[in-house]
Amino acid sequence: MDAKARQVALACKGFLDDEEGMRLYDLARNHAHLGPIVEIGSYCGKSSVYLGSGAREAGGTLICIDHHRGSEEQQPGWEHHDAELVDPTVGLSDSLPFLRRTLHDAGLEHTAIVVVGASQAVAGLWTAPLGMVFIDGGHSVEAATADYQAWGDRVVPGGILAIHDLFDDPADGGQAPIEVYRSALASGEFDELPRTRSLGVLRRRNSMVRPAK
């Protein structure tokens, strides 16, 4: 990975471990030839740099989808609220300027396409097959499930569905992402690849095998 881009990723606000980021980079680089890479939940751009760097090396494209108002746990009074992201004019979080600056600093403005909106709304307009989908948006059961239902079926055979923040033990973190991950596995449409820390990775099968009842 480009050393400058990696330094930008390391310095960027976010909740992604560098080891997880490098796995995303490898996955994007190895699957961007199958179709665009879609990221649900860009925040300030940490994961975008890893994914975008991999897509760039493969001659591919990254689509960064986020409404940029912050997920549930980033609202005032919650653990991950960051007052620096609040737009004083409207009194709401706005991570979009931070994402754009990150992409600029990493040299990814010609690789990454920024889409501002709720992922389900964007999915309703989307028709292209995808080489990879990375889900790291809202972590409520409703938000995580909706993101999977909106985008999981758009991954091409051989493509990747990656989901962040998987915690087997509820004491370590919220359970919505891992429940979505388990649902994807139970569908019979994906094979499980090795995890990297809290990053789960699934590959869509070339032919769907329904699990036995």
PDB file of C-alpha atoms in Angstrom:
ATOM      1  CA  MET A   1       0.000   0.000   0.000  1.00  0.00           C
ATOM      2  CA  ASP A   2       1.190   3.520  -0.776  1.00  0.00           C
ATOM      3  CA  ALA A   3       3.076   4.748   2.305  1.00  0.00           C
ATOM      4  CA  LYS A   4       1.596   8.245   2.214  1.00  0.00           C
ATOM      5  CA  ALA A   5      -1.967   6.930   1.923  1.00  0.00           C
ATOM      6  CA  ARG A   6      -1.397   4.567   4.821  1.00  0.00           C
ATOM      7  CA  GLN A   7      -0.171   7.418   7.005  1.00  0.00           C
ATOM      8  CA  VAL A   8      -3.295   9.381   6.098  1.00  0.00           C
ATOM      9  CA  ALA A   9      -5.426   6.388   7.121  1.00  0.00           C
ATOM     10  CA  LEU A  10      -3.584   5.973  10.412  1.00  0.00           C
ATOM     11  CA  ALA A  11      -4.044   9.650  11.274  1.00  0.00           C
ATOM     12  CA  CYS A  12      -7.726   9.752  10.292  1.00  0.00           C
ATOM     13  CA  LYS A  13     -10.550   9.695  12.837  1.00  0.00           C
ATOM     14  CA  GLY A  14     -12.277   6.351  12.960  1.00  0.00           C
ATOM     15  CA  PHE A  15     -12.637   2.979  14.662  1.00  0.00           C
ATOM     16  CA  LEU A  16     -10.850   0.649  12.250  1.00  0.00           C
ATOM     17  CA  ASP A  17      -7.680  -1.158  13.331  1.00  0.00           C
ATOM     18  CA  ASP A  18      -4.738  -0.938  10.910  1.00  0.00           C
ATOM     19  CA  GLU A  19      -4.628  -4.731  10.586  1.00  0.00           C
ATOM     20  CA  GLU A  20      -8.291  -4.693   9.592  1.00  0.00           C
ATOM     21  CA  GLY A  21      -7.579  -1.833   7.214  1.00  0.00           C
ATOM     22  CA  MET A  22      -4.801  -3.721   5.481  1.00  0.00           C
ATOM     23  CA  ARG A  23      -7.135  -6.699   5.045  1.00  0.00           C
ATOM     24  CA  LEU A  24      -9.661  -4.374   3.391  1.00  0.00           C
ATOM     25  CA  TYR A  25      -6.910  -3.052   1.151  1.00  0.00           C
ATOM     26  CA  ASP A  26      -5.979  -6.576   0.026  1.00  0.00           C
ATOM     27  CA  LEU A  27      -9.616  -7.539  -0.516  1.00  0.00           C
ATOM     28  CA  ALA A  28     -10.325  -4.435  -2.592  1.00  0.00           C
ATOM     29  CA  ARG A  29      -7.180  -4.875  -4.661  1.00  0.00           C
ATOM     30  CA  ASN A  30      -8.023  -8.528  -5.370  1.00  0.00           C
ATOM     31  CA  HIS A  31     -11.726  -8.053  -6.180  1.00  0.00           C
ATOM     32  CA  ALA A  32     -12.085  -4.634  -7.806  1.00  0.00           C
ATOM     33  CA  HIS A  33     -11.784  -6.285 -11.220  1.00  0.00           C
ATOM     34  CA  LEU A  34     -15.176  -7.927 -10.583  1.00  0.00           C
ATOM     35  CA  GLY A  35     -16.988  -4.617 -10.149  1.00  0.00           C
ATOM     36  CA  PRO A  36     -17.033  -1.452  -8.034  1.00  0.00           C
ATOM     37  CA  ILE A  37     -16.300  -1.602  -4.325  1.00  0.00           C
ATOM     38  CA  VAL A  38     -19.104  -0.186  -2.153  1.00  0.00           C
ATOM     39  CA  GLU A  39     -18.501   1.062   1.367  1.00  0.00           C
ATOM     40  CA  ILE A  40     -21.494   1.615   3.637  1.00  0.00           C
ATOM     41  CA  GLY A  41     -20.447   4.049   6.359  1.00  0.00           C
ATOM     42  CA  SER A  42     -17.448   6.144   5.332  1.00  0.00           C
ATOM     43  CA  TYR A  43     -17.405   8.517   8.337  1.00  0.00           C
ATOM     44  CA  CYS A  44     -14.173  10.543   8.043  1.00  0.00           C
ATOM     45  CA  GLY A  45     -12.532   8.208   5.536  1.00  0.00           C
ATOM     46  CA  LYS A  46     -10.224   5.844   7.423  1.00  0.00           C
ATOM     47  CA  SER A  47     -11.590   2.688   5.794  1.00  0.00           C
ATOM     48  CA  SER A  48     -12.072   4.602   2.536  1.00  0.00           C
ATOM     49  CA  VAL A  49      -8.317   5.072   2.219  1.00  0.00           C
ATOM     50  CA  TYR A  50      -7.572   1.361   2.625  1.00  0.00           C
ATOM     51  CA  LEU A  51     -10.365   0.321   0.253  1.00  0.00           C
ATOM     52  CA  GLY A  52      -9.674   3.108  -2.215  1.00  0.00           C
ATOM     53  CA  SER A  53      -5.954   2.357  -2.320  1.00  0.00           C
ATOM     54  CA  GLY A  54      -6.676  -1.273  -3.145  1.00  0.00           C
ATOM     55  CA  ALA A  55      -9.246  -0.344  -5.772  1.00  0.00           C
ATOM     56  CA  ARG A  56      -6.850   2.166  -7.339  1.00  0.00           C
ATOM     57  CA  GLU A  57      -4.097  -0.431  -7.700  1.00  0.00           C
ATOM     58  CA  ALA A  58      -6.535  -2.720  -9.514  1.00  0.00           C
ATOM     59  CA  GLY A  59      -7.842   0.071 -11.746  1.00  0.00           C
ATOM     60  CA  GLY A  60     -11.202  -0.037  -9.984  1.00  0.00           C
ATOM     61  CA  THR A  61     -13.584   2.338  -8.247  1.00  0.00           C
ATOM     62  CA  LEU A  62     -14.716   2.856  -4.675  1.00  0.00           C
ATOM     63  CA  ILE A  63     -18.206   4.153  -3.900  1.00  0.00           C
ATOM     64  CA  CYS A  64     -18.379   5.819  -0.464  1.00  0.00           C
ATOM     65  CA  ILE A  65     -21.973   5.865   0.826  1.00  0.00           C
ATOM     66  CA  ASP A  66     -22.869   7.733   4.020  1.00  0.00           C
ATOM     67  CA  HIS A  67     -25.474  10.289   5.126  1.00  0.00           C
ATOM     68  CA  HIS A  68     -22.706  11.921   7.210  1.00  0.00           C
ATOM     69  CA  ARG A  69     -24.963  12.795  10.143  1.00  0.00           C
ATOM     70  CA  GLY A  70     -23.452  10.101  12.331  1.00  0.00           C
ATOM     71  CA  SER A  71     -24.789   6.745  13.436  1.00  0.00           C
ATOM     72  CA  GLU A  72     -26.732   6.126  16.626  1.00  0.00           C
ATOM     73  CA  GLU A  73     -23.692   5.827  18.870  1.00  0.00           C
ATOM     74  CA  GLN A  74     -22.209   9.093  17.547  1.00  0.00           C
ATOM     75  CA  GLN A  75     -25.070  11.339  18.629  1.00  0.00           C
ATOM     76  CA  PRO A  76     -24.712  13.793  21.565  1.00  0.00           C
ATOM     77  CA  GLY A  77     -24.580  12.011  24.887  1.00  0.00           C
ATOM     78  CA  TRP A  78     -23.346   8.740  23.402  1.00  0.00           C
ATOM     79  CA  GLU A  79     -19.915   7.144  23.734  1.00  0.00           C
ATOM     80  CA  HIS A  80     -18.566   7.931  20.271  1.00  0.00           C
ATOM     81  CA  HIS A  81     -19.866  11.471  19.883  1.00  0.00           C
ATOM     82  CA  ASP A  82     -17.200  13.841  18.539  1.00  0.00           C
ATOM     83  CA  ALA A  83     -17.986  17.519  19.060  1.00  0.00           C
ATOM     84  CA  GLU A  84     -15.402  18.500  16.443  1.00  0.00           C
ATOM     85  CA  LEU A  85     -17.658  17.069  13.733  1.00  0.00           C
ATOM     86  CA  VAL A  86     -20.682  19.192  14.656  1.00  0.00           C
ATOM     87  CA  ASP A  87     -21.627  21.850  12.110  1.00  0.00           C
ATOM     88  CA  PRO A  88     -22.395  24.872  14.321  1.00  0.00           C
ATOM     89  CA  THR A  89     -24.712  26.369  11.717  1.00  0.00           C
ATOM     90  CA  VAL A  90     -27.199  23.486  11.839  1.00  0.00           C
ATOM     91  CA  GLY A  91     -26.174  21.880  15.122  1.00  0.00           C
ATOM     92  CA  LEU A  92     -25.746  18.424  13.578  1.00  0.00           C
ATOM     93  CA  SER A  93     -22.756  16.181  12.920  1.00  0.00           C
ATOM     94  CA  ASP A  94     -21.291  16.474   9.441  1.00  0.00           C
ATOM     95  CA  SER A  95     -18.380  14.179   8.620  1.00  0.00           C
ATOM     96  CA  LEU A  96     -18.479  14.928   4.877  1.00  0.00           C
ATOM     97  CA  PRO A  97     -15.808  17.686   4.913  1.00  0.00           C
ATOM     98  CA  PHE A  98     -13.497  15.364   6.864  1.00  0.00           C
ATOM     99  CA  LEU A  99     -14.013  12.557   4.324  1.00  0.00           C
ATOM    100  CA  ARG A 100     -13.301  14.855   1.399  1.00  0.00           C
ATOM    101  CA  ARG A 101     -10.124  16.132   3.027  1.00  0.00           C
ATOM    102  CA  THR A 102      -8.987  12.582   3.756  1.00  0.00           C
ATOM    103  CA  LEU A 103      -9.541  11.460   0.170  1.00  0.00           C
ATOM    104  CA  HIS A 104      -7.673  14.515  -1.090  1.00  0.00           C
ATOM    105  CA  ASP A 105      -4.721  13.939   1.222  1.00  0.00           C
ATOM    106  CA  ALA A 106      -4.532  10.274   0.201  1.00  0.00           C
ATOM    107  CA  GLY A 107      -4.687  11.108  -3.512  1.00  0.00           C
ATOM    108  CA  LEU A 108      -7.929   9.203  -3.999  1.00  0.00           C
ATOM    109  CA  GLU A 109     -10.271  11.850  -5.364  1.00  0.00           C
ATOM    110  CA  HIS A 110     -10.179  10.230  -8.817  1.00  0.00           C
ATOM    111  CA  THR A 111     -10.759   6.726  -7.451  1.00  0.00           C
ATOM    112  CA  ALA A 112     -13.454   7.291  -4.823  1.00  0.00           C
ATOM    113  CA  ILE A 113     -16.943   8.547  -5.664  1.00  0.00           C
ATOM    114  CA  VAL A 114     -18.705  10.114  -2.687  1.00  0.00           C
ATOM    115  CA  VAL A 115     -22.459   9.529  -2.432  1.00  0.00           C
ATOM    116  CA  VAL A 116     -24.283  11.402   0.337  1.00  0.00           C
ATOM    117  CA  GLY A 117     -27.484   9.661   1.399  1.00  0.00           C
ATOM    118  CA  ALA A 118     -28.984   6.783   3.344  1.00  0.00           C
ATOM    119  CA  SER A 119     -27.673   3.476   2.020  1.00  0.00           C
ATOM    120  CA  GLN A 120     -31.154   2.029   1.451  1.00  0.00           C
ATOM    121  CA  ALA A 121     -32.171   5.042  -0.627  1.00  0.00           C
ATOM    122  CA  VAL A 122     -29.016   4.785  -2.727  1.00  0.00           C
ATOM    123  CA  ALA A 123     -29.510   1.039  -3.163  1.00  0.00           C
ATOM    124  CA  GLY A 124     -32.931   1.734  -4.673  1.00  0.00           C
ATOM    125  CA  LEU A 125     -31.191   3.546  -7.534  1.00  0.00           C
ATOM    126  CA  TRP A 126     -28.294   1.126  -7.939  1.00  0.00           C
ATOM    127  CA  THR A 127     -28.135  -1.417 -10.776  1.00  0.00           C
ATOM    128  CA  ALA A 128     -24.459  -2.332 -11.282  1.00  0.00           C
ATOM    129  CA  PRO A 129     -23.075  -5.626  -9.907  1.00  0.00           C
ATOM    130  CA  LEU A 130     -20.414  -5.216  -7.242  1.00  0.00           C
ATOM    131  CA  GLY A 131     -17.064  -6.814  -6.596  1.00  0.00           C
ATOM    132  CA  MET A 132     -17.195  -6.102  -2.867  1.00  0.00           C
ATOM    133  CA  VAL A 133     -19.482  -4.577  -0.248  1.00  0.00           C
ATOM    134  CA  PHE A 134     -18.147  -3.404   3.124  1.00  0.00           C
ATOM    135  CA  ILE A 135     -20.845  -2.802   5.740  1.00  0.00           C
ATOM    136  CA  ASP A 136     -19.857  -0.490   8.587  1.00  0.00           C
ATOM    137  CA  GLY A 137     -22.801   1.874   8.931  1.00  0.00           C
ATOM    138  CA  GLY A 138     -25.323   2.120  11.750  1.00  0.00           C
ATOM    139  CA  HIS A 139     -24.916  -0.613  14.350  1.00  0.00           C
ATOM    140  CA  SER A 140     -28.506  -0.910  15.518  1.00  0.00           C
ATOM    141  CA  VAL A 141     -30.305  -4.109  14.536  1.00  0.00           C
ATOM    142  CA  GLU A 142     -32.566  -2.143  12.185  1.00  0.00           C
ATOM    143  CA  ALA A 143     -29.729  -0.257  10.458  1.00  0.00           C
ATOM    144  CA  ALA A 144     -27.347  -3.200  10.083  1.00  0.00           C
ATOM    145  CA  THR A 145     -30.088  -5.511   8.817  1.00  0.00           C
ATOM    146  CA  ALA A 146     -31.345  -2.922   6.344  1.00  0.00           C
ATOM    147  CA  ASP A 147     -27.838  -2.386   4.944  1.00  0.00           C
ATOM    148  CA  TYR A 148     -27.368  -6.121   4.430  1.00  0.00           C
ATOM    149  CA  GLN A 149     -30.774  -6.557   2.830  1.00  0.00           C
ATOM    150  CA  ALA A 150     -30.190  -3.590   0.535  1.00  0.00           C
ATOM    151  CA  TRP A 151     -26.692  -4.526  -0.658  1.00  0.00           C
ATOM    152  CA  GLY A 152     -25.861  -8.178   0.063  1.00  0.00           C
ATOM    153  CA  ASP A 153     -27.546  -9.534  -3.071  1.00  0.00           C
ATOM    154  CA  ARG A 154     -25.590  -7.149  -5.291  1.00  0.00           C
ATOM    155  CA  VAL A 155     -22.256  -8.885  -4.724  1.00  0.00           C
ATOM    156  CA  VAL A 156     -21.270 -10.948  -7.780  1.00  0.00           C
ATOM    157  CA  PRO A 157     -20.252 -14.631  -7.542  1.00  0.00           C
ATOM    158  CA  GLY A 158     -16.709 -14.714  -6.226  1.00  0.00           C
ATOM    159  CA  GLY A 159     -17.142 -11.249  -4.735  1.00  0.00           C
ATOM    160  CA  ILE A 160     -16.783 -10.234  -1.107  1.00  0.00           C
ATOM    161  CA  LEU A 161     -19.194  -9.182   1.633  1.00  0.00           C
ATOM    162  CA  ALA A 162     -17.227  -7.770   4.592  1.00  0.00           C
ATOM    163  CA  ILE A 163     -18.829  -6.683   7.872  1.00  0.00           C
ATOM    164  CA  HIS A 164     -17.065  -4.739  10.629  1.00  0.00           C
ATOM    165  CA  ASP A 165     -17.408  -4.966  14.408  1.00  0.00           C
ATOM    166  CA  LEU A 166     -18.159  -8.644  14.908  1.00  0.00           C
ATOM    167  CA  PHE A 167     -18.109  -9.588  18.584  1.00  0.00           C
ATOM    168  CA  ASP A 168     -18.862 -13.151  19.637  1.00  0.00           C
ATOM    169  CA  ASP A 169     -19.099 -12.078  23.263  1.00  0.00           C
ATOM    170  CA  PRO A 170     -21.791  -9.438  23.928  1.00  0.00           C
ATOM    171  CA  ALA A 171     -19.547  -8.028  26.657  1.00  0.00           C
ATOM    172  CA  ASP A 172     -17.114  -6.917  23.945  1.00  0.00           C
ATOM    173  CA  GLY A 173     -19.582  -4.982  21.781  1.00  0.00           C
ATOM    174  CA  GLY A 174     -22.983  -4.727  20.122  1.00  0.00           C
ATOM    175  CA  GLN A 175     -24.459  -7.817  18.508  1.00  0.00           C
ATOM    176  CA  ALA A 176     -26.232  -6.393  15.446  1.00  0.00           C
ATOM    177  CA  PRO A 177     -23.286  -6.747  13.012  1.00  0.00           C
ATOM    178  CA  ILE A 178     -22.530 -10.345  13.991  1.00  0.00           C
ATOM    179  CA  GLU A 179     -26.218 -11.275  13.767  1.00  0.00           C
ATOM    180  CA  VAL A 180     -26.261  -9.938  10.211  1.00  0.00           C
ATOM    181  CA  TYR A 181     -23.072 -11.890   9.510  1.00  0.00           C
ATOM    182  CA  ARG A 182     -24.667 -15.075  10.815  1.00  0.00           C
ATOM    183  CA  SER A 183     -27.765 -14.436   8.702  1.00  0.00           C
ATOM    184  CA  ALA A 184     -25.609 -14.115   5.595  1.00  0.00           C
ATOM    185  CA  LEU A 185     -23.880 -17.410   6.394  1.00  0.00           C
ATOM    186  CA  ALA A 186     -27.192 -19.129   7.083  1.00  0.00           C
ATOM    187  CA  SER A 187     -28.516 -18.037   3.684  1.00  0.00           C
ATOM    188  CA  GLY A 188     -26.242 -20.560   1.968  1.00  0.00           C
ATOM    189  CA  GLU A 189     -25.068 -17.865  -0.443  1.00  0.00           C
ATOM    190  CA  PHE A 190     -21.655 -17.211   1.115  1.00  0.00           C
ATOM    191  CA  ASP A 191     -18.571 -19.059   2.274  1.00  0.00           C
ATOM    192  CA  GLU A 192     -16.745 -17.911   5.376  1.00  0.00           C
ATOM    193  CA  LEU A 193     -13.163 -16.677   5.023  1.00  0.00           C
ATOM    194  CA  PRO A 194     -10.782 -16.028   7.949  1.00  0.00           C
ATOM    195  CA  ARG A 195     -11.632 -13.026  10.104  1.00  0.00           C
ATOM    196  CA  THR A 196      -9.224 -10.216  10.873  1.00  0.00           C
ATOM    197  CA  ARG A 197      -9.845  -9.053  14.428  1.00  0.00           C
ATOM    198  CA  SER A 198     -13.488  -7.836  14.325  1.00  0.00           C
ATOM    199  CA  LEU A 199     -13.673  -7.838  10.511  1.00  0.00           C
ATOM    200  CA  GLY A 200     -15.749 -10.672   9.073  1.00  0.00           C
ATOM    201  CA  VAL A 201     -15.234 -11.699   5.448  1.00  0.00           C
ATOM    202  CA  LEU A 202     -17.583 -13.753   3.277  1.00  0.00           C
ATOM    203  CA  ARG A 203     -17.247 -14.790  -0.366  1.00  0.00           C
ATOM    204  CA  ARG A 204     -20.335 -15.227  -2.527  1.00  0.00           C
ATOM    205  CA  ARG A 205     -20.595 -18.727  -3.914  1.00  0.00           C
ATOM    206  CA  ASN A 206     -20.620 -19.341  -7.648  1.00  0.00           C
ATOM    207  CA  SER A 207     -23.787 -21.371  -7.149  1.00  0.00           C
ATOM    208  CA  MET A 208     -26.137 -20.996  -4.218  1.00  0.00           C
ATOM    209  CA  VAL A 209     -26.490 -23.936  -1.865  1.00  0.00           C
ATOM    210  CA  ARG A 210     -29.428 -23.680   0.494  1.00  0.00           C
ATOM    211  CA  PRO A 211     -28.705 -24.890   4.033  1.00  0.00           C
ATOM    212  CA  ALA A 212     -30.395 -28.132   5.088  1.00  0.00           C
ATOM    213  CA  LYS A 213     -33.554 -27.705   7.149  1.00  0.00           C
TER     214      LYS A 213
END
